[in-house]
């Protein structure tokens, strides 16, 4: 991939890089190695970081994640595309369907969901020792959302990535004081929220107000049975 001119705007850099990546993908799709596929995925992550408003970058990233059999991550990537200025329901729906077909070919499945008397998915299960922990599906959904927010794939949520959680679920950026309080209470690594810290955040929230957690999940495209809803 040719170097990007540094005197270009971020959006121009992203566009040029995406064109190079797409050309590479088109010419080598049938013969891509795993390292090459990961390199292209990393490239589209960079495009999104440079200009997070372009739908094509999310579609391409989701497709590459599908090639790597990371279907949950791919579907989660599409959830983050709703803020794109050129968002198109049909394009996203088509990619979701393609990913589902790819997953069916792989024989992949999601965790079984237990329902309560109201028809909602159970978020907690009682362990043998009488303590409570997240249900398997709850953990799976949290991992999917975390992976969707973790744009740079470093296993951590920096301030910008963690702030996106508030943008998706509340429609506004997270106030600085709230961000700082959460980072202090959850603990950080390299000044970023860890996956364990993210789970701890939802453990506290769900224990106090499970409806708030269901509302968050709905914003990311899950219904009350924790099934992904596909927009037609």
PDB file of C-alpha atoms in Angstrom:
ATOM      1  CA  UNK A   1       0.000   0.000   0.000  1.00  0.00           C
ATOM      2  CA  UNK A   2       1.436   3.349  -1.056  1.00  0.00           C
ATOM      3  CA  UNK A   3       2.222   5.932   1.646  1.00  0.00           C
ATOM      4  CA  UNK A   4      -0.406   8.588   2.330  1.00  0.00           C
ATOM      5  CA  UNK A   5       0.490  12.235   1.697  1.00  0.00           C
ATOM      6  CA  UNK A   6       0.654  13.995   5.046  1.00  0.00           C
ATOM      7  CA  UNK A   7      -0.543  17.345   3.670  1.00  0.00           C
ATOM      8  CA  UNK A   8      -3.967  15.868   2.947  1.00  0.00           C
ATOM      9  CA  UNK A   9      -6.955  16.300   5.248  1.00  0.00           C
ATOM     10  CA  UNK A  10      -7.954  13.370   7.456  1.00  0.00           C
ATOM     11  CA  UNK A  11     -10.961  12.644   5.241  1.00  0.00           C
ATOM     12  CA  UNK A  12      -8.788  12.711   2.105  1.00  0.00           C
ATOM     13  CA  UNK A  13      -6.223  10.421   3.722  1.00  0.00           C
ATOM     14  CA  UNK A  14      -8.979   7.993   4.694  1.00  0.00           C
ATOM     15  CA  UNK A  15     -10.453   8.030   1.182  1.00  0.00           C
ATOM     16  CA  UNK A  16      -7.095   7.408  -0.499  1.00  0.00           C
ATOM     17  CA  UNK A  17      -6.229   4.597   1.901  1.00  0.00           C
ATOM     18  CA  UNK A  18      -9.647   2.980   1.503  1.00  0.00           C
ATOM     19  CA  UNK A  19      -9.301   3.015  -2.282  1.00  0.00           C
ATOM     20  CA  UNK A  20      -5.923   1.286  -2.030  1.00  0.00           C
ATOM     21  CA  UNK A  21      -7.280  -1.296   0.395  1.00  0.00           C
ATOM     22  CA  UNK A  22     -10.327  -1.992  -1.751  1.00  0.00           C
ATOM     23  CA  UNK A  23      -8.156  -2.437  -4.847  1.00  0.00           C
ATOM     24  CA  UNK A  24      -5.971  -4.908  -2.955  1.00  0.00           C
ATOM     25  CA  UNK A  25      -9.053  -6.736  -1.707  1.00  0.00           C
ATOM     26  CA  UNK A  26     -10.613  -6.938  -5.173  1.00  0.00           C
ATOM     27  CA  UNK A  27      -7.457  -8.299  -6.818  1.00  0.00           C
ATOM     28  CA  UNK A  28      -6.486 -10.819  -4.137  1.00  0.00           C
ATOM     29  CA  UNK A  29      -9.811 -11.850  -2.593  1.00  0.00           C
ATOM     30  CA  UNK A  30      -9.504 -15.511  -3.561  1.00  0.00           C
ATOM     31  CA  UNK A  31      -5.885 -15.810  -2.450  1.00  0.00           C
ATOM     32  CA  UNK A  32      -5.677 -13.616   0.650  1.00  0.00           C
ATOM     33  CA  UNK A  33      -3.562 -14.991   3.466  1.00  0.00           C
ATOM     34  CA  UNK A  34      -4.558 -14.467   7.099  1.00  0.00           C
ATOM     35  CA  UNK A  35      -1.783 -11.854   7.681  1.00  0.00           C
ATOM     36  CA  UNK A  36      -2.864  -9.976   4.547  1.00  0.00           C
ATOM     37  CA  UNK A  37      -6.494 -10.063   5.669  1.00  0.00           C
ATOM     38  CA  UNK A  38      -5.574  -8.722   9.101  1.00  0.00           C
ATOM     39  CA  UNK A  39      -3.478  -6.000   7.456  1.00  0.00           C
ATOM     40  CA  UNK A  40      -6.477  -4.907   5.391  1.00  0.00           C
ATOM     41  CA  UNK A  41      -8.695  -4.967   8.505  1.00  0.00           C
ATOM     42  CA  UNK A  42      -6.184  -2.776  10.319  1.00  0.00           C
ATOM     43  CA  UNK A  43      -6.208  -0.421   7.344  1.00  0.00           C
ATOM     44  CA  UNK A  44      -9.970   0.019   7.418  1.00  0.00           C
ATOM     45  CA  UNK A  45      -9.759   0.618  11.175  1.00  0.00           C
ATOM     46  CA  UNK A  46      -7.396   3.470  10.378  1.00  0.00           C
ATOM     47  CA  UNK A  47      -9.824   4.814   7.784  1.00  0.00           C
ATOM     48  CA  UNK A  48     -12.614   4.855  10.372  1.00  0.00           C
ATOM     49  CA  UNK A  49     -10.334   6.605  12.855  1.00  0.00           C
ATOM     50  CA  UNK A  50      -9.488   9.243  10.256  1.00  0.00           C
ATOM     51  CA  UNK A  51     -13.078   9.749   9.102  1.00  0.00           C
ATOM     52  CA  UNK A  52     -15.798   7.909  11.071  1.00  0.00           C
ATOM     53  CA  UNK A  53     -18.638   9.329   8.953  1.00  0.00           C
ATOM     54  CA  UNK A  54     -18.265   7.148   5.815  1.00  0.00           C
ATOM     55  CA  UNK A  55     -20.463   4.050   5.641  1.00  0.00           C
ATOM     56  CA  UNK A  56     -18.263   2.187   3.129  1.00  0.00           C
ATOM     57  CA  UNK A  57     -15.441   1.924   5.677  1.00  0.00           C
ATOM     58  CA  UNK A  58     -17.700   0.129   8.168  1.00  0.00           C
ATOM     59  CA  UNK A  59     -19.133  -2.132   5.451  1.00  0.00           C
ATOM     60  CA  UNK A  60     -15.633  -3.090   4.305  1.00  0.00           C
ATOM     61  CA  UNK A  61     -14.440  -3.655   7.874  1.00  0.00           C
ATOM     62  CA  UNK A  62     -17.447  -5.874   8.607  1.00  0.00           C
ATOM     63  CA  UNK A  63     -16.817  -7.882   5.440  1.00  0.00           C
ATOM     64  CA  UNK A  64     -13.180  -8.458   6.392  1.00  0.00           C
ATOM     65  CA  UNK A  65     -14.221  -9.489   9.899  1.00  0.00           C
ATOM     66  CA  UNK A  66     -16.587 -11.968   8.249  1.00  0.00           C
ATOM     67  CA  UNK A  67     -13.724 -13.401   6.195  1.00  0.00           C
ATOM     68  CA  UNK A  68     -11.911 -13.968   9.491  1.00  0.00           C
ATOM     69  CA  UNK A  69     -15.051 -15.650  10.935  1.00  0.00           C
ATOM     70  CA  UNK A  70     -15.420 -12.830  13.488  1.00  0.00           C
ATOM     71  CA  UNK A  71     -19.149 -12.588  12.849  1.00  0.00           C
ATOM     72  CA  UNK A  72     -20.147 -11.046  16.157  1.00  0.00           C
ATOM     73  CA  UNK A  73     -17.531  -8.331  15.697  1.00  0.00           C
ATOM     74  CA  UNK A  74     -18.734  -7.754  12.138  1.00  0.00           C
ATOM     75  CA  UNK A  75     -22.358  -7.335  13.175  1.00  0.00           C
ATOM     76  CA  UNK A  76     -21.264  -5.039  16.000  1.00  0.00           C
ATOM     77  CA  UNK A  77     -19.258  -2.939  13.531  1.00  0.00           C
ATOM     78  CA  UNK A  78     -22.428  -2.368  11.523  1.00  0.00           C
ATOM     79  CA  UNK A  79     -24.183  -1.114  14.655  1.00  0.00           C
ATOM     80  CA  UNK A  80     -21.666   1.710  14.904  1.00  0.00           C
ATOM     81  CA  UNK A  81     -22.334   2.791  11.320  1.00  0.00           C
ATOM     82  CA  UNK A  82     -25.651   4.455  12.167  1.00  0.00           C
ATOM     83  CA  UNK A  83     -23.935   7.807  12.723  1.00  0.00           C
ATOM     84  CA  UNK A  84     -22.543   7.894   9.179  1.00  0.00           C
ATOM     85  CA  UNK A  85     -23.702  10.820   7.069  1.00  0.00           C
ATOM     86  CA  UNK A  86     -24.370   8.480   4.136  1.00  0.00           C
ATOM     87  CA  UNK A  87     -26.059   5.727   6.181  1.00  0.00           C
ATOM     88  CA  UNK A  88     -28.226   3.450   4.036  1.00  0.00           C
ATOM     89  CA  UNK A  89     -30.516   0.836   5.610  1.00  0.00           C
ATOM     90  CA  UNK A  90     -30.505  -1.340   2.499  1.00  0.00           C
ATOM     91  CA  UNK A  91     -26.718  -1.510   2.260  1.00  0.00           C
ATOM     92  CA  UNK A  92     -26.378  -2.404   5.933  1.00  0.00           C
ATOM     93  CA  UNK A  93     -29.199  -4.968   5.747  1.00  0.00           C
ATOM     94  CA  UNK A  94     -27.560  -6.632   2.740  1.00  0.00           C
ATOM     95  CA  UNK A  95     -24.246  -6.909   4.560  1.00  0.00           C
ATOM     96  CA  UNK A  96     -25.981  -8.331   7.646  1.00  0.00           C
ATOM     97  CA  UNK A  97     -27.616 -10.984   5.469  1.00  0.00           C
ATOM     98  CA  UNK A  98     -24.300 -11.810   3.795  1.00  0.00           C
ATOM     99  CA  UNK A  99     -22.637 -12.206   7.181  1.00  0.00           C
ATOM    100  CA  UNK A 100     -25.415 -14.490   8.375  1.00  0.00           C
ATOM    101  CA  UNK A 101     -24.980 -16.667   5.291  1.00  0.00           C
ATOM    102  CA  UNK A 102     -21.221 -16.790   5.864  1.00  0.00           C
ATOM    103  CA  UNK A 103     -21.806 -17.769   9.485  1.00  0.00           C
ATOM    104  CA  UNK A 104     -24.270 -20.480   8.518  1.00  0.00           C
ATOM    105  CA  UNK A 105     -21.679 -21.935   6.178  1.00  0.00           C
ATOM    106  CA  UNK A 106     -19.260 -22.050   9.115  1.00  0.00           C
ATOM    107  CA  UNK A 107     -21.859 -23.681  11.350  1.00  0.00           C
ATOM    108  CA  UNK A 108     -21.418 -21.027  14.032  1.00  0.00           C
ATOM    109  CA  UNK A 109     -24.112 -20.517  16.681  1.00  0.00           C
ATOM    110  CA  UNK A 110     -24.913 -18.017  19.409  1.00  0.00           C
ATOM    111  CA  UNK A 111     -25.320 -18.883  23.041  1.00  0.00           C
ATOM    112  CA  UNK A 112     -28.710 -20.226  24.128  1.00  0.00           C
ATOM    113  CA  UNK A 113     -30.986 -17.647  25.733  1.00  0.00           C
ATOM    114  CA  UNK A 114     -33.040 -18.308  28.889  1.00  0.00           C
ATOM    115  CA  UNK A 115     -36.148 -16.154  29.280  1.00  0.00           C
ATOM    116  CA  UNK A 116     -37.921 -14.898  32.380  1.00  0.00           C
ATOM    117  CA  UNK A 117     -41.692 -14.821  32.866  1.00  0.00           C
ATOM    118  CA  UNK A 118     -41.942 -11.496  31.000  1.00  0.00           C
ATOM    119  CA  UNK A 119     -40.290 -12.916  27.906  1.00  0.00           C
ATOM    120  CA  UNK A 120     -37.076 -10.990  28.496  1.00  0.00           C
ATOM    121  CA  UNK A 121     -33.687 -12.655  28.370  1.00  0.00           C
ATOM    122  CA  UNK A 122     -32.243 -13.478  31.768  1.00  0.00           C
ATOM    123  CA  UNK A 123     -29.225 -11.273  32.360  1.00  0.00           C
ATOM    124  CA  UNK A 124     -28.043 -13.147  35.459  1.00  0.00           C
ATOM    125  CA  UNK A 125     -27.866 -16.829  36.404  1.00  0.00           C
ATOM    126  CA  UNK A 126     -27.419 -18.350  39.840  1.00  0.00           C
ATOM    127  CA  UNK A 127     -24.223 -20.344  40.248  1.00  0.00           C
ATOM    128  CA  UNK A 128     -23.875 -23.545  42.248  1.00  0.00           C
ATOM    129  CA  UNK A 129     -22.527 -21.608  45.238  1.00  0.00           C
ATOM    130  CA  UNK A 130     -25.569 -19.343  45.349  1.00  0.00           C
ATOM    131  CA  UNK A 131     -23.864 -16.321  43.788  1.00  0.00           C
ATOM    132  CA  UNK A 132     -25.059 -14.648  40.609  1.00  0.00           C
ATOM    133  CA  UNK A 133     -23.135 -14.007  37.404  1.00  0.00           C
ATOM    134  CA  UNK A 134     -23.937 -12.871  33.880  1.00  0.00           C
ATOM    135  CA  UNK A 135     -25.755 -15.364  31.683  1.00  0.00           C
ATOM    136  CA  UNK A 136     -23.777 -16.771  28.737  1.00  0.00           C
ATOM    137  CA  UNK A 137     -25.750 -14.690  26.248  1.00  0.00           C
ATOM    138  CA  UNK A 138     -25.349 -11.548  28.360  1.00  0.00           C
ATOM    139  CA  UNK A 139     -21.572 -12.062  28.334  1.00  0.00           C
ATOM    140  CA  UNK A 140     -21.644 -12.655  24.596  1.00  0.00           C
ATOM    141  CA  UNK A 141     -23.562  -9.425  23.955  1.00  0.00           C
ATOM    142  CA  UNK A 142     -21.221  -7.432  26.197  1.00  0.00           C
ATOM    143  CA  UNK A 143     -18.221  -8.849  24.341  1.00  0.00           C
ATOM    144  CA  UNK A 144     -19.811  -7.973  20.994  1.00  0.00           C
ATOM    145  CA  UNK A 145     -20.459  -4.383  22.083  1.00  0.00           C
ATOM    146  CA  UNK A 146     -16.984  -4.035  23.590  1.00  0.00           C
ATOM    147  CA  UNK A 147     -15.410  -5.320  20.364  1.00  0.00           C
ATOM    148  CA  UNK A 148     -17.514  -2.896  18.322  1.00  0.00           C
ATOM    149  CA  UNK A 149     -16.349   0.027  20.449  1.00  0.00           C
ATOM    150  CA  UNK A 150     -12.711  -1.128  20.384  1.00  0.00           C
ATOM    151  CA  UNK A 151     -11.976   0.415  16.985  1.00  0.00           C
ATOM    152  CA  UNK A 152      -8.193   0.032  17.213  1.00  0.00           C
ATOM    153  CA  UNK A 153      -8.466  -3.600  18.383  1.00  0.00           C
ATOM    154  CA  UNK A 154      -6.060  -3.149  21.309  1.00  0.00           C
ATOM    155  CA  UNK A 155      -8.358  -4.819  23.845  1.00  0.00           C
ATOM    156  CA  UNK A 156      -8.955  -1.524  25.661  1.00  0.00           C
ATOM    157  CA  UNK A 157     -11.396   1.373  25.371  1.00  0.00           C
ATOM    158  CA  UNK A 158      -9.678   4.739  25.231  1.00  0.00           C
ATOM    159  CA  UNK A 159     -11.641   7.903  26.041  1.00  0.00           C
ATOM    160  CA  UNK A 160     -12.895   8.337  22.483  1.00  0.00           C
ATOM    161  CA  UNK A 161     -14.006   4.707  22.208  1.00  0.00           C
ATOM    162  CA  UNK A 162     -15.650   4.624  25.640  1.00  0.00           C
ATOM    163  CA  UNK A 163     -17.362   7.935  24.884  1.00  0.00           C
ATOM    164  CA  UNK A 164     -18.960   6.275  21.846  1.00  0.00           C
ATOM    165  CA  UNK A 165     -20.921   4.066  24.261  1.00  0.00           C
ATOM    166  CA  UNK A 166     -22.638   7.192  25.621  1.00  0.00           C
ATOM    167  CA  UNK A 167     -23.163   8.603  22.130  1.00  0.00           C
ATOM    168  CA  UNK A 168     -24.884   5.427  20.908  1.00  0.00           C
ATOM    169  CA  UNK A 169     -27.021   4.894  24.021  1.00  0.00           C
ATOM    170  CA  UNK A 170     -27.794   8.508  24.964  1.00  0.00           C
ATOM    171  CA  UNK A 171     -27.195  10.504  21.806  1.00  0.00           C
ATOM    172  CA  UNK A 172     -24.646  12.838  23.414  1.00  0.00           C
ATOM    173  CA  UNK A 173     -20.967  12.695  24.412  1.00  0.00           C
ATOM    174  CA  UNK A 174     -20.160  11.552  27.939  1.00  0.00           C
ATOM    175  CA  UNK A 175     -19.546  14.481  30.319  1.00  0.00           C
ATOM    176  CA  UNK A 176     -15.890  14.683  31.352  1.00  0.00           C
ATOM    177  CA  UNK A 177     -16.740  14.416  35.045  1.00  0.00           C
ATOM    178  CA  UNK A 178     -18.657  11.185  34.423  1.00  0.00           C
ATOM    179  CA  UNK A 179     -15.833   9.796  32.309  1.00  0.00           C
ATOM    180  CA  UNK A 180     -13.272  10.541  35.024  1.00  0.00           C
ATOM    181  CA  UNK A 181     -15.442   9.099  37.797  1.00  0.00           C
ATOM    182  CA  UNK A 182     -16.020   5.886  35.875  1.00  0.00           C
ATOM    183  CA  UNK A 183     -12.356   5.474  35.030  1.00  0.00           C
ATOM    184  CA  UNK A 184     -11.486   5.975  38.700  1.00  0.00           C
ATOM    185  CA  UNK A 185     -14.052   3.454  39.950  1.00  0.00           C
ATOM    186  CA  UNK A 186     -13.514   0.844  37.242  1.00  0.00           C
ATOM    187  CA  UNK A 187      -9.744   1.071  37.080  1.00  0.00           C
ATOM    188  CA  UNK A 188      -7.753   1.500  33.898  1.00  0.00           C
ATOM    189  CA  UNK A 189      -4.823   0.160  31.935  1.00  0.00           C
ATOM    190  CA  UNK A 190      -2.807   2.727  30.006  1.00  0.00           C
ATOM    191  CA  UNK A 191      -5.548   5.218  30.986  1.00  0.00           C
ATOM    192  CA  UNK A 192      -8.121   3.090  29.114  1.00  0.00           C
ATOM    193  CA  UNK A 193     -11.072   0.952  30.238  1.00  0.00           C
ATOM    194  CA  UNK A 194     -10.314  -2.775  30.214  1.00  0.00           C
ATOM    195  CA  UNK A 195     -12.775  -5.472  29.173  1.00  0.00           C
ATOM    196  CA  UNK A 196     -13.098  -6.471  32.847  1.00  0.00           C
ATOM    197  CA  UNK A 197     -13.812  -2.839  33.737  1.00  0.00           C
ATOM    198  CA  UNK A 198     -16.469  -2.682  31.002  1.00  0.00           C
ATOM    199  CA  UNK A 199     -18.095  -5.801  32.430  1.00  0.00           C
ATOM    200  CA  UNK A 200     -17.895  -4.295  35.926  1.00  0.00           C
ATOM    201  CA  UNK A 201     -19.659  -1.166  34.680  1.00  0.00           C
ATOM    202  CA  UNK A 202     -22.546  -3.255  33.354  1.00  0.00           C
ATOM    203  CA  UNK A 203     -22.597  -5.410  36.462  1.00  0.00           C
ATOM    204  CA  UNK A 204     -23.192  -2.288  38.577  1.00  0.00           C
ATOM    205  CA  UNK A 205     -25.715  -0.776  36.177  1.00  0.00           C
ATOM    206  CA  UNK A 206     -27.679  -3.983  35.628  1.00  0.00           C
ATOM    207  CA  UNK A 207     -27.822  -4.759  39.344  1.00  0.00           C
ATOM    208  CA  UNK A 208     -29.374  -1.338  39.972  1.00  0.00           C
ATOM    209  CA  UNK A 209     -31.492  -0.905  36.836  1.00  0.00           C
ATOM    210  CA  UNK A 210     -31.759  -3.822  34.369  1.00  0.00           C
ATOM    211  CA  UNK A 211     -34.140  -1.800  32.178  1.00  0.00           C
ATOM    212  CA  UNK A 212     -31.336   0.697  31.563  1.00  0.00           C
ATOM    213  CA  UNK A 213     -29.142  -2.141  30.321  1.00  0.00           C
ATOM    214  CA  UNK A 214     -31.913  -3.410  28.034  1.00  0.00           C
ATOM    215  CA  UNK A 215     -32.222   0.159  26.717  1.00  0.00           C
ATOM    216  CA  UNK A 216     -28.481   0.268  26.019  1.00  0.00           C
ATOM    217  CA  UNK A 217     -28.630  -3.061  24.224  1.00  0.00           C
ATOM    218  CA  UNK A 218     -31.583  -1.883  22.149  1.00  0.00           C
ATOM    219  CA  UNK A 219     -29.500   1.097  21.001  1.00  0.00           C
ATOM    220  CA  UNK A 220     -26.941  -1.418  19.714  1.00  0.00           C
ATOM    221  CA  UNK A 221     -29.584  -3.394  17.842  1.00  0.00           C
ATOM    222  CA  UNK A 222     -30.663  -6.098  20.319  1.00  0.00           C
ATOM    223  CA  UNK A 223     -34.229  -6.850  21.369  1.00  0.00           C
ATOM    224  CA  UNK A 224     -35.305  -7.945  24.853  1.00  0.00           C
ATOM    225  CA  UNK A 225     -34.485 -11.551  24.010  1.00  0.00           C
ATOM    226  CA  UNK A 226     -30.948 -10.342  23.215  1.00  0.00           C
ATOM    227  CA  UNK A 227     -31.421 -11.213  19.567  1.00  0.00           C
ATOM    228  CA  UNK A 228     -29.993  -8.932  16.911  1.00  0.00           C
ATOM    229  CA  UNK A 229     -32.667  -7.086  15.040  1.00  0.00           C
ATOM    230  CA  UNK A 230     -31.997  -6.634  11.336  1.00  0.00           C
ATOM    231  CA  UNK A 231     -33.230  -3.391   9.810  1.00  0.00           C
ATOM    232  CA  UNK A 232     -35.018  -4.026   6.552  1.00  0.00           C
TER     233      UNK A 232
END
